[in-house]
Amino acid sequence: MNIALRLICLVIGYFFGCIQWAYLIGKHKGIDIRNYGSGNSGTTNAMRVMGKKTGYLVFFLDLGKGLICLLLIGALFGKSHPDMVYLLKMWAFAGVVLGHDYPFYMKFRGGKGVAVMAGFVFGYHISLLPFAALAFFVPFLVTHYVSLGSLCVYGLTFLAVVIEGALGMYHTGTAMLIEIDVIMGILTAMAFWRHRSNIGRLRAGNERKLYLTHSDKESR
């Protein structure tokens, strides 16, 4: 069953996820981002609290930790376990999300696992990229709700992973494909759970919008 390999990948991913760039950059600037804005240690709150340039930096650094982690897993196990590499990458991504959302040294108060999803898309299978890009940017550019785009990208990426697996693009057996789908489904459900307050505000019509070029409208 190679349970040890799964756990190793999960732990590696967790420690990558625990690199909380919004928190670390905030500390460098003399603030604890958890005490400002939404209290979330992620890209959107970093943009609102520390400015868009810092927010973009946080996004790309969080994307990078997810991407580098998956590339590392591929380098470590791609040749020795080619039939398991996508499953092991999924376990590593689960670790990244857990570390990003629940870092042990921050009393388990982290982000919402959205920017790291971008790293997953680039590091897991590049064919996921167009699906994820459309899923995020279409609803976001129409509504300016980051949360809506984030939920759409998780949902559609989950469907894309299921479909690609069924089409044989991950070159593994049925049991491992089911495991991949279950893990991705759990992570998608976690993303919706982490965004439950945003979902409530979306339903009530008072979710905050984010304008990429108009900082004076962000709270409207």
Short mmCIF file of C-alpha atoms in Angstrom, two decimals:
data_model
loop_
_atom_site.label_atom_id
_atom_site.label_comp_id
_atom_site.label_asym_id
_atom_site.label_seq_id
_atom_site.Cartn_x
_atom_site.Cartn_y
_atom_site.Cartn_z
CA MET A 1 0.00 0.00 0.00
CA ASN A 2 3.02 2.31 0.37
CA ILE A 3 1.36 4.13 3.26
CA ALA A 4 4.76 5.43 4.35
CA LEU A 5 5.26 7.18 1.01
CA ARG A 6 1.87 8.84 1.29
CA LEU A 7 2.66 10.08 4.79
CA ILE A 8 6.10 11.32 3.73
CA CYS A 9 4.54 13.35 0.92
CA LEU A 10 1.84 14.69 3.24
CA VAL A 11 4.45 15.83 5.78
CA ILE A 12 6.69 17.39 3.12
CA GLY A 13 3.68 19.27 1.79
CA TYR A 14 2.64 20.41 5.26
CA PHE A 15 6.00 22.02 5.96
CA PHE A 16 5.96 23.78 2.60
CA GLY A 17 2.44 25.01 3.37
CA CYS A 18 3.54 26.32 6.76
CA ILE A 19 5.71 28.96 5.06
CA GLN A 20 3.24 31.79 5.68
CA TRP A 21 4.41 34.55 3.38
CA ALA A 22 1.69 37.06 4.27
CA TYR A 23 2.50 36.64 7.95
CA LEU A 24 6.27 36.76 7.45
CA ILE A 25 6.17 39.82 5.18
CA GLY A 26 3.77 41.50 7.59
CA LYS A 27 6.14 40.84 10.47
CA HIS A 28 8.94 42.39 8.41
CA LYS A 29 6.74 45.47 8.02
CA GLY A 30 6.03 45.50 11.74
CA ILE A 31 2.45 44.17 11.72
CA ASP A 32 0.70 40.89 12.44
CA ILE A 33 -1.68 40.49 9.51
CA ARG A 34 -3.95 38.31 11.63
CA ASN A 35 -4.90 41.44 13.60
CA TYR A 36 -5.97 43.42 10.52
CA GLY A 37 -8.69 43.21 7.93
CA SER A 38 -10.29 39.79 7.80
CA GLY A 39 -7.52 38.33 9.97
CA ASN A 40 -6.71 35.90 7.19
CA SER A 41 -3.09 35.20 6.28
CA GLY A 42 -3.60 35.10 2.53
CA THR A 43 -3.34 37.09 -0.68
CA THR A 44 -6.58 39.08 -0.57
CA ASN A 45 -6.11 40.27 3.00
CA ALA A 46 -2.46 41.06 2.24
CA MET A 47 -3.62 43.25 -0.65
CA ARG A 48 -6.09 45.12 1.51
CA VAL A 49 -3.80 45.53 4.50
CA MET A 50 -0.38 45.97 2.92
CA GLY A 51 -1.19 47.11 -0.61
CA LYS A 52 -1.53 45.47 -3.98
CA LYS A 53 2.19 45.12 -4.71
CA THR A 54 2.69 43.21 -1.48
CA GLY A 55 -0.46 41.20 -2.17
CA TYR A 56 0.82 40.15 -5.59
CA LEU A 57 4.15 39.21 -4.02
CA VAL A 58 2.36 37.05 -1.45
CA PHE A 59 0.31 35.40 -4.20
CA PHE A 60 3.32 34.43 -6.29
CA LEU A 61 5.29 33.24 -3.25
CA ASP A 62 2.35 31.09 -2.11
CA LEU A 63 1.94 29.81 -5.66
CA GLY A 64 5.65 29.04 -5.65
CA LYS A 65 5.60 26.97 -2.49
CA GLY A 66 2.87 24.74 -3.92
CA LEU A 67 4.62 24.43 -7.28
CA ILE A 68 8.07 23.74 -5.82
CA CYS A 69 6.65 21.11 -3.48
CA LEU A 70 5.00 19.20 -6.32
CA LEU A 71 8.10 19.47 -8.50
CA LEU A 72 10.13 18.08 -5.60
CA ILE A 73 7.76 15.13 -5.20
CA GLY A 74 8.01 14.45 -8.93
CA ALA A 75 11.82 14.56 -8.77
CA LEU A 76 11.94 12.28 -5.72
CA PHE A 77 9.44 9.64 -6.79
CA GLY A 78 8.74 10.10 -10.50
CA LYS A 79 11.25 7.46 -11.65
CA SER A 80 10.94 5.00 -8.78
CA HIS A 81 7.12 5.10 -8.60
CA PRO A 82 5.86 6.34 -11.99
CA ASP A 83 2.43 4.75 -11.49
CA MET A 84 2.01 6.55 -8.14
CA VAL A 85 3.53 9.94 -8.86
CA TYR A 86 0.21 11.77 -9.39
CA LEU A 87 -1.25 10.20 -6.28
CA LEU A 88 1.84 11.18 -4.27
CA LYS A 89 1.62 14.72 -5.65
CA MET A 90 -2.00 14.84 -4.51
CA TRP A 91 -1.00 13.76 -1.00
CA ALA A 92 1.70 16.45 -1.02
CA PHE A 93 -0.81 19.05 -2.16
CA ALA A 94 -3.12 18.00 0.66
CA GLY A 95 -0.22 18.67 3.02
CA VAL A 96 0.42 22.08 1.47
CA VAL A 97 -3.22 23.07 1.93
CA LEU A 98 -3.25 21.85 5.55
CA GLY A 99 -0.02 23.71 6.30
CA HIS A 100 -1.23 26.86 4.58
CA ASP A 101 -4.62 26.80 6.30
CA TYR A 102 -3.51 25.48 9.70
CA PRO A 103 0.16 26.35 10.42
CA PHE A 104 1.16 24.89 13.79
CA TYR A 105 3.27 27.88 14.86
CA MET A 106 0.44 30.39 14.24
CA LYS A 107 -2.11 28.65 16.45
CA PHE A 108 -3.47 27.03 13.26
CA ARG A 109 -4.64 30.38 11.85
CA GLY A 110 -3.56 30.59 8.23
CA GLY A 111 -5.03 31.21 4.80
CA LYS A 112 -7.77 29.60 2.77
CA GLY A 113 -5.73 27.52 0.35
CA VAL A 114 -6.46 29.50 -2.82
CA ALA A 115 -3.05 30.80 -3.97
CA VAL A 116 -1.53 27.37 -3.35
CA MET A 117 -4.16 25.97 -5.72
CA ALA A 118 -2.45 27.96 -8.49
CA GLY A 119 0.79 26.19 -7.63
CA PHE A 120 -1.04 22.88 -7.76
CA VAL A 121 -2.39 23.64 -11.24
CA PHE A 122 1.10 24.37 -12.58
CA GLY A 123 2.80 21.50 -10.75
CA TYR A 124 0.24 18.69 -11.09
CA HIS A 125 -0.73 18.61 -14.76
CA ILE A 126 -0.39 21.68 -16.98
CA SER A 127 -3.57 20.78 -18.88
CA LEU A 128 -5.48 21.94 -15.79
CA LEU A 129 -4.31 25.52 -16.37
CA PRO A 130 -6.95 26.71 -18.90
CA PHE A 131 -9.78 25.26 -16.81
CA ALA A 132 -8.51 26.91 -13.64
CA ALA A 133 -7.81 30.25 -15.32
CA LEU A 134 -11.29 30.45 -16.81
CA ALA A 135 -12.89 29.26 -13.59
CA PHE A 136 -11.28 32.08 -11.61
CA PHE A 137 -11.05 35.03 -13.96
CA VAL A 138 -14.48 34.87 -15.61
CA PRO A 139 -16.52 35.15 -12.38
CA PHE A 140 -13.95 37.46 -10.76
CA LEU A 141 -13.76 39.94 -13.63
CA VAL A 142 -17.55 39.98 -13.93
CA THR A 143 -18.31 40.37 -10.20
CA HIS A 144 -14.99 41.43 -8.58
CA TYR A 145 -15.60 38.85 -5.86
CA VAL A 146 -12.34 37.02 -5.14
CA SER A 147 -14.17 34.47 -3.03
CA LEU A 148 -16.51 33.53 -5.88
CA GLY A 149 -13.61 33.05 -8.28
CA SER A 150 -11.75 31.03 -5.66
CA LEU A 151 -14.67 28.68 -5.09
CA CYS A 152 -15.19 28.27 -8.82
CA VAL A 153 -11.54 27.41 -9.41
CA TYR A 154 -11.64 24.72 -6.72
CA GLY A 155 -14.88 23.26 -8.03
CA LEU A 156 -13.91 23.17 -11.69
CA THR A 157 -10.38 21.94 -10.97
CA PHE A 158 -11.88 19.07 -8.99
CA LEU A 159 -14.05 18.15 -11.99
CA ALA A 160 -11.06 18.48 -14.34
CA VAL A 161 -8.96 16.14 -12.17
CA VAL A 162 -11.76 13.55 -12.17
CA ILE A 163 -12.21 13.80 -15.95
CA GLU A 164 -8.49 13.71 -16.73
CA GLY A 165 -8.05 10.68 -14.51
CA ALA A 166 -10.93 8.89 -16.21
CA LEU A 167 -9.33 9.65 -19.59
CA GLY A 168 -6.12 7.93 -18.49
CA MET A 169 -3.96 11.05 -18.34
CA TYR A 170 -2.45 10.11 -14.96
CA HIS A 171 -1.30 6.63 -16.06
CA THR A 172 -2.39 4.85 -12.91
CA GLY A 173 -4.88 2.22 -11.80
CA THR A 174 -8.52 2.60 -10.86
CA ALA A 175 -7.95 2.32 -7.09
CA MET A 176 -5.38 5.15 -7.15
CA LEU A 177 -7.63 7.28 -9.36
CA ILE A 178 -10.43 6.91 -6.83
CA GLU A 179 -8.00 7.91 -4.07
CA ILE A 180 -6.92 10.97 -6.08
CA ASP A 181 -10.55 11.97 -6.64
CA VAL A 182 -11.47 11.49 -2.97
CA ILE A 183 -8.54 13.61 -1.74
CA MET A 184 -9.29 16.37 -4.24
CA GLY A 185 -12.95 16.23 -3.27
CA ILE A 186 -12.09 16.60 0.42
CA LEU A 187 -9.80 19.56 -0.31
CA THR A 188 -12.55 21.19 -2.37
CA ALA A 189 -15.03 20.69 0.47
CA MET A 190 -12.45 22.21 2.86
CA ALA A 191 -12.13 25.26 0.61
CA PHE A 192 -15.90 25.78 0.70
CA TRP A 193 -15.86 25.34 4.49
CA ARG A 194 -13.06 27.88 4.88
CA HIS A 195 -15.08 30.29 2.73
CA ARG A 196 -18.36 29.73 4.59
CA SER A 197 -18.46 33.33 5.88
CA ASN A 198 -17.78 34.59 2.35
CA ILE A 199 -20.59 32.39 1.03
CA GLY A 200 -22.92 33.91 3.61
CA ARG A 201 -21.96 37.43 2.51
CA LEU A 202 -22.32 36.50 -1.16
CA ARG A 203 -25.83 35.26 -0.49
CA ALA A 204 -26.64 38.43 1.46
CA GLY A 205 -25.12 40.64 -1.24
CA ASN A 206 -22.60 42.36 1.04
CA GLU A 207 -19.38 40.55 0.16
CA ARG A 208 -16.44 42.95 -0.32
CA LYS A 209 -15.27 43.47 -3.87
CA LEU A 210 -11.68 43.73 -4.98
CA TYR A 211 -10.71 45.97 -7.88
CA LEU A 212 -7.29 45.34 -9.32
CA THR A 213 -6.87 48.96 -10.40
CA HIS A 214 -9.13 50.98 -8.06
CA SER A 215 -8.08 50.73 -4.44
CA ASP A 216 -10.71 53.24 -3.34
CA LYS A 217 -13.51 50.83 -4.27
CA GLU A 218 -12.30 47.71 -2.53
CA SER A 219 -14.70 48.01 0.38
CA ARG A 220 -17.74 48.80 -1.73
#
